Amino acid sequence: MLQPGRNSNPAQFNYPGLDLERLAAHLSRHGLTLDRSIDPKRFSAGYGNMNFLLQIEDKPLVLRRPPLGPVPRGANDMAREYRILSGLHPALPLVPKGEHFCDDPSVIGAPFLLMEYRPGLVIGSDISAETLNGWGGQEPIGLVVGARIIDVLSQLHAVDPDACGLGTLGRPADFATRTLDGWRKRAHLVWDSTAPDDLVVLLSWLSNHPPEAANPPTLIHNDFKLDNIILDPETLTPRTLIDWDMGTLGNPLYDLAVLLSYWTDAADPEPMHQLRQMPTARHGFPSREDAARLYAQASGRILNDFAFYRVLATLRIAVVFQQLYRRFEQGGTDDAEFARFDELSRGLLRFGVQVARGQYY
C-alpha cells in the first residue's frame, strides 16, 4: 500500500496532470493546506482516471482526475462522482467520504476531487504469493473473495436512493433501451466504417432480444469489479468501494452483468483470459453462473432477461477496450500495454456472440 514520504526538494515532484503549484494555490483559497514536504504518490492501477495520494491538512487524501488525452463523452465525470460520494457515504460506509471538488480545469488541466484515503489490498489480474501464503481461511481464497464481491454488490443495490439524496441521479426510465443506444453509438464512433462482423451480429441480437420486464431501479456502480474494492490485507474483508464516476440509477442486473463481463472462467476462450482484469479463473473462485446464483440469493432478485444484460455488458467492455486502443493510436498515451487492445476488443466481440448463442454463461 502507498505511504507518504518526506521530500527534501518539493519542486521536483510535479507529475503530468498534477501541477502542484497551482493545486496548492487553489487549495489555499479554500482554506486547505497542501503539505509540499510530503512526496505525492501516483496509484498505478487501471486504465482510466488518474489517482494521487497527497498530504492535506495533516491527513492523506486521494486526488482523482480524468486521464490525459481525449475523454469519451460522459466518462470520467468527477462532478458526478463527488455527488455520489457525498450522498452515499452516510448510507453505505464502504463508500469513501468526498472532501473537496473543483470544476475549474485551469487548476490542473481537468476537474478533480479529493476523497478520504483508506489503505488496503487491491487485487487486480492475480493474487500475490504473499496474499496466497498468508491466507488462513478454511475455504479457498477465491471462494471467500468471490462471495464477498457479490455481497458488496447486493448491499449497494439495497440502498434507498431517495434517502441519500440521489433519487434524481440518472434517468432510469427505458434504461435498457437507452443503454443499448448509447453503446451502439459509441461502437459506431470508435470503429467508424470498419465495424467488425461480430459487432453487427451482437447489435442485431440485442435489438431482437429486448428485456420483457424491468427491475425497480437502484443505485448502480456501472463499473463494479474486484479492483474497485479495497480489502483488508489480512482478513480480505472489504474496506471501501471506489471509482464512482459512472454511477447512476438503473437496472441492478446490468451492474451484475458488468461485473461478470470481467469474470473469467477457466474454460473461457483466449480473449477472456487476455482481459487480465480479475483472477477468477483460478484460486477457487465461483464460476460466473455460480456468482449469478449467489447474487440472486443475496438480493432476492429473479434473474429474468439476464441474457440481454450479459450480452450488452460484453459489448460494453469490447467497446471500452477499443476506445482505449484508439487513445493509444492517437497519441493520448504511450503505454505499450494499450497496443494489444485492438485485438482484445475484437476477441471480446466474438465472445459476446458466443454468449448470445448460449455457448458460455
Tab-separated table of C-alpha atoms in Angstrom:
chain	number	residue	atom	x	y	z
A	1	MET	CA	0.000	0.000	0.000
A	2	LEU	CA	1.122	3.566	-0.623
A	3	GLN	CA	2.606	5.607	2.205
A	4	PRO	CA	3.639	9.275	2.024
A	5	GLY	CA	7.356	10.014	2.293
A	6	ARG	CA	9.343	13.095	3.135
A	7	ASN	CA	10.588	15.216	0.224
A	8	SER	CA	13.600	17.466	0.559
A	9	ASN	CA	13.009	19.119	-2.836
A	10	PRO	CA	9.251	19.690	-3.394
A	11	ALA	CA	9.676	21.328	-6.800
A	12	GLN	CA	10.807	18.095	-8.462
A	13	PHE	CA	7.592	16.229	-7.778
A	14	ASN	CA	5.307	17.611	-10.480
A	15	TYR	CA	3.587	14.834	-12.421
A	16	PRO	CA	1.866	15.183	-15.805
A	17	GLY	CA	-1.694	16.066	-14.934
A	18	LEU	CA	-0.806	17.328	-11.454
A	19	ASP	CA	0.567	20.874	-11.217
A	20	LEU	CA	1.369	21.100	-7.527
A	21	GLU	CA	1.977	24.847	-7.506
A	22	ARG	CA	-1.440	25.649	-8.958
A	23	LEU	CA	-3.083	22.964	-6.844
A	24	ALA	CA	-1.562	24.354	-3.644
A	25	ALA	CA	-2.740	27.867	-4.539
A	26	HIS	CA	-6.272	26.621	-5.271
A	27	LEU	CA	-6.490	24.668	-2.022
A	28	SER	CA	-5.179	27.655	-0.062
A	29	ARG	CA	-8.029	29.775	-1.421
A	30	HIS	CA	-10.416	27.179	0.032
A	31	GLY	CA	-8.762	27.044	3.440
A	32	LEU	CA	-6.813	23.837	2.772
A	33	THR	CA	-3.059	23.371	3.007
A	34	LEU	CA	-1.136	21.012	0.730
A	35	ASP	CA	1.928	19.688	2.568
A	36	ARG	CA	4.689	20.048	-0.038
A	37	SER	CA	7.208	18.310	2.234
A	38	ILE	CA	5.383	15.000	1.651
A	39	ASP	CA	6.003	13.328	-1.692
A	40	PRO	CA	2.839	12.786	-3.747
A	41	LYS	CA	2.388	9.198	-4.890
A	42	ARG	CA	0.584	8.066	-8.000
A	43	PHE	CA	-1.510	4.900	-7.870
A	44	SER	CA	-0.527	2.774	-10.855
A	45	ALA	CA	-3.574	0.511	-11.278
A	46	GLY	CA	-6.170	0.904	-14.013
A	47	TYR	CA	-6.512	2.385	-17.492
A	48	GLY	CA	-8.830	5.268	-16.610
A	49	ASN	CA	-8.757	8.043	-14.029
A	50	MET	CA	-5.505	9.240	-12.501
A	51	ASN	CA	-5.213	8.895	-8.727
A	52	PHE	CA	-2.655	10.576	-6.466
A	53	LEU	CA	-2.023	10.300	-2.745
A	54	LEU	CA	-1.396	13.704	-1.186
A	55	GLN	CA	-0.983	15.047	2.330
A	56	ILE	CA	-3.528	17.808	3.007
A	57	GLU	CA	-4.335	19.315	6.403
A	58	ASP	CA	-2.199	16.694	8.171
A	59	LYS	CA	-4.049	13.733	6.665
A	60	PRO	CA	-3.657	11.686	3.496
A	61	LEU	CA	-6.266	12.287	0.783
A	62	VAL	CA	-6.679	10.892	-2.712
A	63	LEU	CA	-6.910	13.283	-5.660
A	64	ARG	CA	-8.808	11.882	-8.655
A	65	ARG	CA	-8.895	13.428	-12.119
A	66	PRO	CA	-9.632	12.201	-15.677
A	67	PRO	CA	-6.801	10.687	-17.738
A	68	LEU	CA	-4.696	12.773	-20.097
A	69	GLY	CA	-5.833	12.967	-23.703
A	70	PRO	CA	-9.348	12.776	-25.188
A	71	VAL	CA	-12.049	11.522	-22.834
A	72	PRO	CA	-15.234	9.844	-24.180
A	73	ARG	CA	-18.358	11.885	-23.598
A	74	GLY	CA	-19.960	11.093	-20.237
A	75	ALA	CA	-16.916	9.230	-18.917
A	76	ASN	CA	-14.596	10.205	-16.053
A	77	ASP	CA	-17.207	12.555	-14.575
A	78	MET	CA	-15.703	13.975	-11.391
A	79	ALA	CA	-18.755	16.113	-10.543
A	80	ARG	CA	-20.978	13.035	-10.655
A	81	GLU	CA	-18.534	11.046	-8.549
A	82	TYR	CA	-18.288	13.742	-5.887
A	83	ARG	CA	-22.066	13.961	-5.668
A	84	ILE	CA	-22.306	10.177	-5.226
A	85	LEU	CA	-19.571	10.069	-2.578
A	86	SER	CA	-21.236	12.875	-0.640
A	87	GLY	CA	-24.666	11.242	-0.663
A	88	LEU	CA	-23.780	7.570	-0.442
A	89	HIS	CA	-21.072	7.618	2.245
A	90	PRO	CA	-23.510	8.003	5.190
A	91	ALA	CA	-25.819	5.260	3.840
A	92	LEU	CA	-23.120	2.795	2.753
A	93	PRO	CA	-19.976	3.314	4.877
A	94	LEU	CA	-17.906	1.258	2.416
A	95	VAL	CA	-18.031	4.331	0.171
A	96	PRO	CA	-15.266	6.844	0.999
A	97	LYS	CA	-16.105	10.377	2.062
A	98	GLY	CA	-15.747	13.151	-0.502
A	99	GLU	CA	-13.662	16.049	0.839
A	100	HIS	CA	-13.445	18.660	-1.952
A	101	PHE	CA	-14.441	19.196	-5.597
A	102	CYS	CA	-13.029	21.608	-8.178
A	103	ASP	CA	-14.695	22.110	-11.559
A	104	ASP	CA	-12.082	24.603	-12.819
A	105	PRO	CA	-9.873	22.863	-15.434
A	106	SER	CA	-7.313	25.672	-15.274
A	107	VAL	CA	-6.014	24.382	-11.924
A	108	ILE	CA	-4.552	21.017	-13.008
A	109	GLY	CA	-5.973	20.665	-16.525
A	110	ALA	CA	-9.268	18.936	-15.640
A	111	PRO	CA	-11.929	18.871	-12.907
A	112	PHE	CA	-10.826	16.896	-9.859
A	113	LEU	CA	-11.959	15.752	-6.454
A	114	LEU	CA	-10.371	14.909	-3.135
A	115	MET	CA	-11.598	11.954	-1.125
A	116	GLU	CA	-10.810	10.005	2.010
A	117	TYR	CA	-7.867	7.592	1.749
A	118	ARG	CA	-8.359	4.066	3.023
A	119	PRO	CA	-5.247	1.919	2.642
A	120	GLY	CA	-5.598	-1.758	1.915
A	121	LEU	CA	-5.141	-4.538	-0.589
A	122	VAL	CA	-6.180	-4.161	-4.226
A	123	ILE	CA	-6.407	-7.402	-6.208
A	124	GLY	CA	-6.163	-6.992	-9.955
A	125	SER	CA	-5.361	-9.642	-12.533
A	126	ASP	CA	-3.822	-12.026	-9.992
A	127	ILE	CA	-3.393	-12.629	-6.271
A	128	SER	CA	0.119	-12.141	-4.960
A	129	ALA	CA	2.099	-15.014	-3.484
A	130	GLU	CA	2.268	-13.080	-0.207
A	131	THR	CA	-1.528	-12.905	-0.002
A	132	LEU	CA	-1.963	-16.557	-1.004
A	133	ASN	CA	0.618	-17.741	1.516
A	134	GLY	CA	-0.872	-15.609	4.273
A	135	TRP	CA	-4.410	-16.843	3.754
A	136	GLY	CA	-5.524	-18.883	6.758
A	137	GLY	CA	-9.188	-19.375	5.963
A	138	GLN	CA	-10.849	-22.781	5.906
A	139	GLU	CA	-12.260	-22.284	2.381
A	140	PRO	CA	-10.361	-21.470	-0.829
A	141	ILE	CA	-9.388	-17.821	-1.010
A	142	GLY	CA	-11.260	-17.291	-4.290
A	143	LEU	CA	-14.473	-18.761	-2.940
A	144	VAL	CA	-14.405	-16.350	0.005
A	145	VAL	CA	-13.422	-13.267	-2.010
A	146	GLY	CA	-15.938	-14.094	-4.745
A	147	ALA	CA	-18.775	-14.328	-2.221
A	148	ARG	CA	-17.723	-11.033	-0.633
A	149	ILE	CA	-17.725	-9.279	-4.009
A	150	ILE	CA	-21.316	-10.391	-4.546
A	151	ASP	CA	-22.291	-9.357	-1.019
A	152	VAL	CA	-20.986	-5.813	-1.588
A	153	LEU	CA	-22.944	-5.562	-4.831
A	154	SER	CA	-26.102	-6.738	-3.069
A	155	GLN	CA	-25.552	-4.173	-0.284
A	156	LEU	CA	-25.243	-1.376	-2.838
A	157	HIS	CA	-28.453	-2.367	-4.606
A	158	ALA	CA	-30.319	-2.372	-1.274
A	159	VAL	CA	-29.635	1.347	-0.636
A	160	ASP	CA	-32.638	3.674	-0.982
A	161	PRO	CA	-31.520	6.369	-3.484
A	162	ASP	CA	-34.074	8.917	-2.281
A	163	ALA	CA	-32.982	8.541	1.336
A	164	CYS	CA	-29.410	9.573	0.468
A	165	GLY	CA	-30.302	12.417	-1.900
A	166	LEU	CA	-29.514	10.501	-5.090
A	167	GLY	CA	-33.047	9.823	-6.318
A	168	THR	CA	-32.532	12.162	-9.293
A	169	LEU	CA	-29.054	10.941	-10.210
A	170	GLY	CA	-29.992	9.349	-13.528
A	171	ARG	CA	-32.880	8.605	-15.866
A	172	PRO	CA	-33.907	5.032	-15.062
A	173	ALA	CA	-36.943	5.065	-17.384
A	174	ASP	CA	-36.207	2.967	-20.506
A	175	PHE	CA	-32.800	2.141	-19.025
A	176	ALA	CA	-32.170	-0.909	-21.228
A	177	THR	CA	-33.080	0.896	-24.449
A	178	ARG	CA	-31.046	3.992	-23.651
A	179	THR	CA	-28.030	1.977	-22.507
A	180	LEU	CA	-28.063	-0.120	-25.673
A	181	ASP	CA	-28.446	3.001	-27.821
A	182	GLY	CA	-25.507	4.609	-26.041
A	183	TRP	CA	-23.165	1.680	-26.557
A	184	ARG	CA	-24.323	1.256	-30.163
A	185	LYS	CA	-23.390	4.884	-30.849
A	186	ARG	CA	-20.026	4.527	-29.103
A	187	ALA	CA	-19.297	1.360	-31.057
A	188	HIS	CA	-20.012	3.023	-34.395
A	189	LEU	CA	-17.924	6.050	-33.418
A	190	VAL	CA	-14.890	4.073	-32.329
A	191	TRP	CA	-14.919	1.644	-35.263
A	192	ASP	CA	-16.035	4.200	-37.882
A	193	SER	CA	-16.712	2.375	-41.168
A	194	THR	CA	-14.624	-0.652	-40.175
A	195	ALA	CA	-17.231	-2.305	-37.925
A	196	PRO	CA	-16.313	-5.979	-37.388
A	197	ASP	CA	-18.883	-8.570	-38.448
A	198	ASP	CA	-19.234	-9.725	-34.842
A	199	LEU	CA	-20.291	-6.213	-33.834
A	200	VAL	CA	-23.082	-6.284	-36.409
A	201	VAL	CA	-24.218	-9.687	-35.103
A	202	LEU	CA	-24.172	-8.540	-31.476
A	203	LEU	CA	-26.135	-5.363	-32.144
A	204	SER	CA	-28.712	-7.289	-34.152
A	205	TRP	CA	-29.111	-9.873	-31.372
A	206	LEU	CA	-29.570	-7.194	-28.725
A	207	SER	CA	-32.153	-5.345	-30.827
A	208	ASN	CA	-34.103	-8.583	-31.292
A	209	HIS	CA	-33.998	-9.677	-27.639
A	210	PRO	CA	-35.132	-6.704	-25.531
A	211	PRO	CA	-35.898	-7.458	-21.874
A	212	GLU	CA	-39.572	-8.101	-21.227
A	213	ALA	CA	-39.668	-6.584	-17.750
A	214	ALA	CA	-37.627	-4.072	-15.786
A	215	ASN	CA	-36.482	-4.429	-12.192
A	216	PRO	CA	-37.191	-1.418	-9.966
A	217	PRO	CA	-34.198	0.924	-10.412
A	218	THR	CA	-31.442	1.020	-7.842
A	219	LEU	CA	-28.161	2.826	-7.488
A	220	ILE	CA	-25.682	1.057	-9.738
A	221	HIS	CA	-21.919	1.447	-9.811
A	222	ASN	CA	-21.615	0.885	-13.583
A	223	ASP	CA	-18.059	-0.480	-13.425
A	224	PHE	CA	-18.247	-2.850	-10.475
A	225	LYS	CA	-15.271	-5.242	-10.295
A	226	LEU	CA	-12.764	-6.625	-7.842
A	227	ASP	CA	-10.067	-3.957	-8.143
A	228	ASN	CA	-12.610	-1.294	-7.185
A	229	ILE	CA	-12.993	-2.950	-3.781
A	230	ILE	CA	-10.131	-2.304	-1.358
A	231	LEU	CA	-9.682	-5.208	1.063
A	232	ASP	CA	-8.181	-5.707	4.495
A	233	PRO	CA	-4.790	-7.302	3.685
A	234	GLU	CA	-5.138	-9.971	6.380
A	235	THR	CA	-8.833	-10.873	6.557
A	236	LEU	CA	-9.730	-9.874	2.960
A	237	THR	CA	-12.907	-8.208	4.218
A	238	PRO	CA	-13.929	-5.184	2.110
A	239	ARG	CA	-12.789	-1.804	3.417
A	240	THR	CA	-14.016	0.509	0.688
A	241	LEU	CA	-15.722	0.664	-2.711
A	242	ILE	CA	-14.222	3.207	-5.095
A	243	ASP	CA	-14.401	4.558	-8.674
A	244	TRP	CA	-17.849	6.140	-8.810
A	245	ASP	CA	-17.578	8.438	-11.828
A	246	MET	CA	-20.113	6.413	-13.861
A	247	GLY	CA	-22.571	5.652	-11.054
A	248	THR	CA	-26.258	6.170	-11.832
A	249	LEU	CA	-29.773	4.835	-11.307
A	250	GLY	CA	-30.581	1.785	-13.398
A	251	ASN	CA	-31.363	-1.899	-13.541
A	252	PRO	CA	-29.304	-3.771	-10.932
A	253	LEU	CA	-28.977	-6.760	-13.285
A	254	TYR	CA	-26.868	-4.602	-15.583
A	255	ASP	CA	-24.459	-3.956	-12.695
A	256	LEU	CA	-24.223	-7.703	-12.125
A	257	ALA	CA	-23.680	-8.261	-15.853
A	258	VAL	CA	-20.866	-5.684	-15.941
A	259	LEU	CA	-19.164	-7.491	-13.064
A	260	LEU	CA	-19.489	-10.822	-14.860
A	261	SER	CA	-18.091	-9.330	-18.074
A	262	TYR	CA	-14.750	-9.100	-16.203
A	263	TRP	CA	-15.180	-12.533	-14.550
A	264	THR	CA	-13.074	-15.077	-16.452
A	265	ASP	CA	-13.910	-18.774	-16.142
A	266	ALA	CA	-11.194	-21.417	-16.538
A	267	ALA	CA	-12.828	-22.859	-19.682
A	268	ASP	CA	-13.272	-19.496	-21.400
A	269	PRO	CA	-11.734	-18.750	-24.832
A	270	GLU	CA	-8.454	-16.869	-25.013
A	271	PRO	CA	-9.816	-13.279	-25.195
A	272	MET	CA	-11.354	-13.608	-21.736
A	273	HIS	CA	-8.003	-14.771	-20.350
A	274	GLN	CA	-6.231	-11.908	-22.142
A	275	LEU	CA	-8.636	-9.490	-20.423
A	276	ARG	CA	-6.469	-9.735	-17.275
A	277	GLN	CA	-8.914	-7.950	-15.027
A	278	MET	CA	-9.813	-10.437	-12.269
A	279	PRO	CA	-8.117	-13.689	-11.141
A	280	THR	CA	-11.377	-15.636	-11.184
A	281	ALA	CA	-10.183	-18.480	-13.458
A	282	ARG	CA	-8.065	-19.804	-10.561
A	283	HIS	CA	-7.862	-19.882	-6.763
A	284	GLY	CA	-11.291	-21.482	-6.233
A	285	PHE	CA	-13.455	-18.554	-7.363
A	286	PRO	CA	-17.079	-19.374	-8.176
A	287	SER	CA	-17.920	-19.643	-11.861
A	288	ARG	CA	-19.853	-16.790	-13.486
A	289	GLU	CA	-23.037	-18.842	-13.288
A	290	ASP	CA	-22.482	-19.622	-9.609
A	291	ALA	CA	-21.728	-15.953	-8.913
A	292	ALA	CA	-25.042	-15.016	-10.532
A	293	ARG	CA	-26.822	-17.552	-8.312
A	294	LEU	CA	-25.117	-16.087	-5.232
A	295	TYR	CA	-26.358	-12.636	-6.220
A	296	ALA	CA	-29.917	-13.902	-6.729
A	297	GLN	CA	-29.842	-15.473	-3.263
A	298	ALA	CA	-28.307	-12.410	-1.560
A	299	SER	CA	-30.553	-9.842	-3.253
A	300	GLY	CA	-33.766	-11.833	-3.590
A	301	ARG	CA	-33.973	-10.859	-7.258
A	302	ILE	CA	-35.054	-13.151	-10.065
A	303	LEU	CA	-32.619	-13.047	-12.985
A	304	ASN	CA	-35.225	-12.678	-15.727
A	305	ASP	CA	-33.885	-11.371	-19.044
A	306	PHE	CA	-30.345	-11.662	-17.725
A	307	ALA	CA	-29.018	-12.915	-21.075
A	308	PHE	CA	-29.761	-9.496	-22.584
A	309	TYR	CA	-27.723	-7.713	-19.914
A	310	ARG	CA	-24.865	-10.253	-20.145
A	311	VAL	CA	-24.543	-9.676	-23.883
A	312	LEU	CA	-24.912	-5.904	-23.507
A	313	ALA	CA	-22.175	-5.803	-20.860
A	314	THR	CA	-19.869	-7.844	-23.106
A	315	LEU	CA	-20.485	-5.371	-25.940
A	316	ARG	CA	-19.682	-2.584	-23.494
A	317	ILE	CA	-16.311	-4.000	-22.460
A	318	ALA	CA	-15.338	-4.642	-26.095
A	319	VAL	CA	-16.117	-1.023	-26.964
A	320	VAL	CA	-14.216	0.258	-23.904
A	321	PHE	CA	-11.056	-1.602	-24.912
A	322	GLN	CA	-11.364	-0.342	-28.473
A	323	GLN	CA	-11.691	3.221	-27.083
A	324	LEU	CA	-8.522	2.643	-25.062
A	325	TYR	CA	-6.752	1.376	-28.171
A	326	ARG	CA	-7.828	4.470	-30.132
A	327	ARG	CA	-6.474	6.675	-27.358
A	328	PHE	CA	-3.112	4.905	-27.769
A	329	GLU	CA	-3.286	5.113	-31.566
A	330	GLN	CA	-3.982	8.854	-31.427
A	331	GLY	CA	-1.112	9.562	-29.040
A	332	GLY	CA	-3.187	10.072	-25.893
A	333	THR	CA	-0.959	7.577	-24.036
A	334	ASP	CA	2.416	5.977	-24.689
A	335	ASP	CA	1.634	2.911	-22.544
A	336	ALA	CA	2.645	-0.051	-24.721
A	337	GLU	CA	0.053	-2.225	-22.974
A	338	PHE	CA	-2.645	-0.405	-24.956
A	339	ALA	CA	-1.265	-1.710	-28.258
A	340	ARG	CA	-2.855	-5.138	-27.699
A	341	PHE	CA	-6.341	-3.760	-27.071
A	342	ASP	CA	-7.428	-3.726	-30.726
A	343	GLU	CA	-7.119	-7.494	-30.998
A	344	LEU	CA	-8.560	-7.931	-27.495
A	345	SER	CA	-11.662	-5.865	-28.242
A	346	ARG	CA	-12.373	-7.865	-31.392
A	347	GLY	CA	-11.940	-11.111	-29.464
A	348	LEU	CA	-14.399	-9.877	-26.851
A	349	LEU	CA	-16.938	-9.187	-29.598
A	350	ARG	CA	-16.552	-12.799	-30.751
A	351	PHE	CA	-17.038	-13.969	-27.175
A	352	GLY	CA	-20.173	-11.821	-26.914
A	353	VAL	CA	-21.630	-13.644	-29.910
A	354	GLN	CA	-20.877	-16.959	-28.186
A	355	VAL	CA	-22.619	-15.745	-25.020
A	356	ALA	CA	-25.628	-14.677	-27.081
A	357	ARG	CA	-25.791	-18.153	-28.613
A	358	GLY	CA	-25.688	-19.787	-25.185
A	359	GLN	CA	-22.236	-21.342	-25.608
A	360	TYR	CA	-20.960	-19.589	-22.457
A	361	TYR	CA	-22.764	-18.131	-19.458
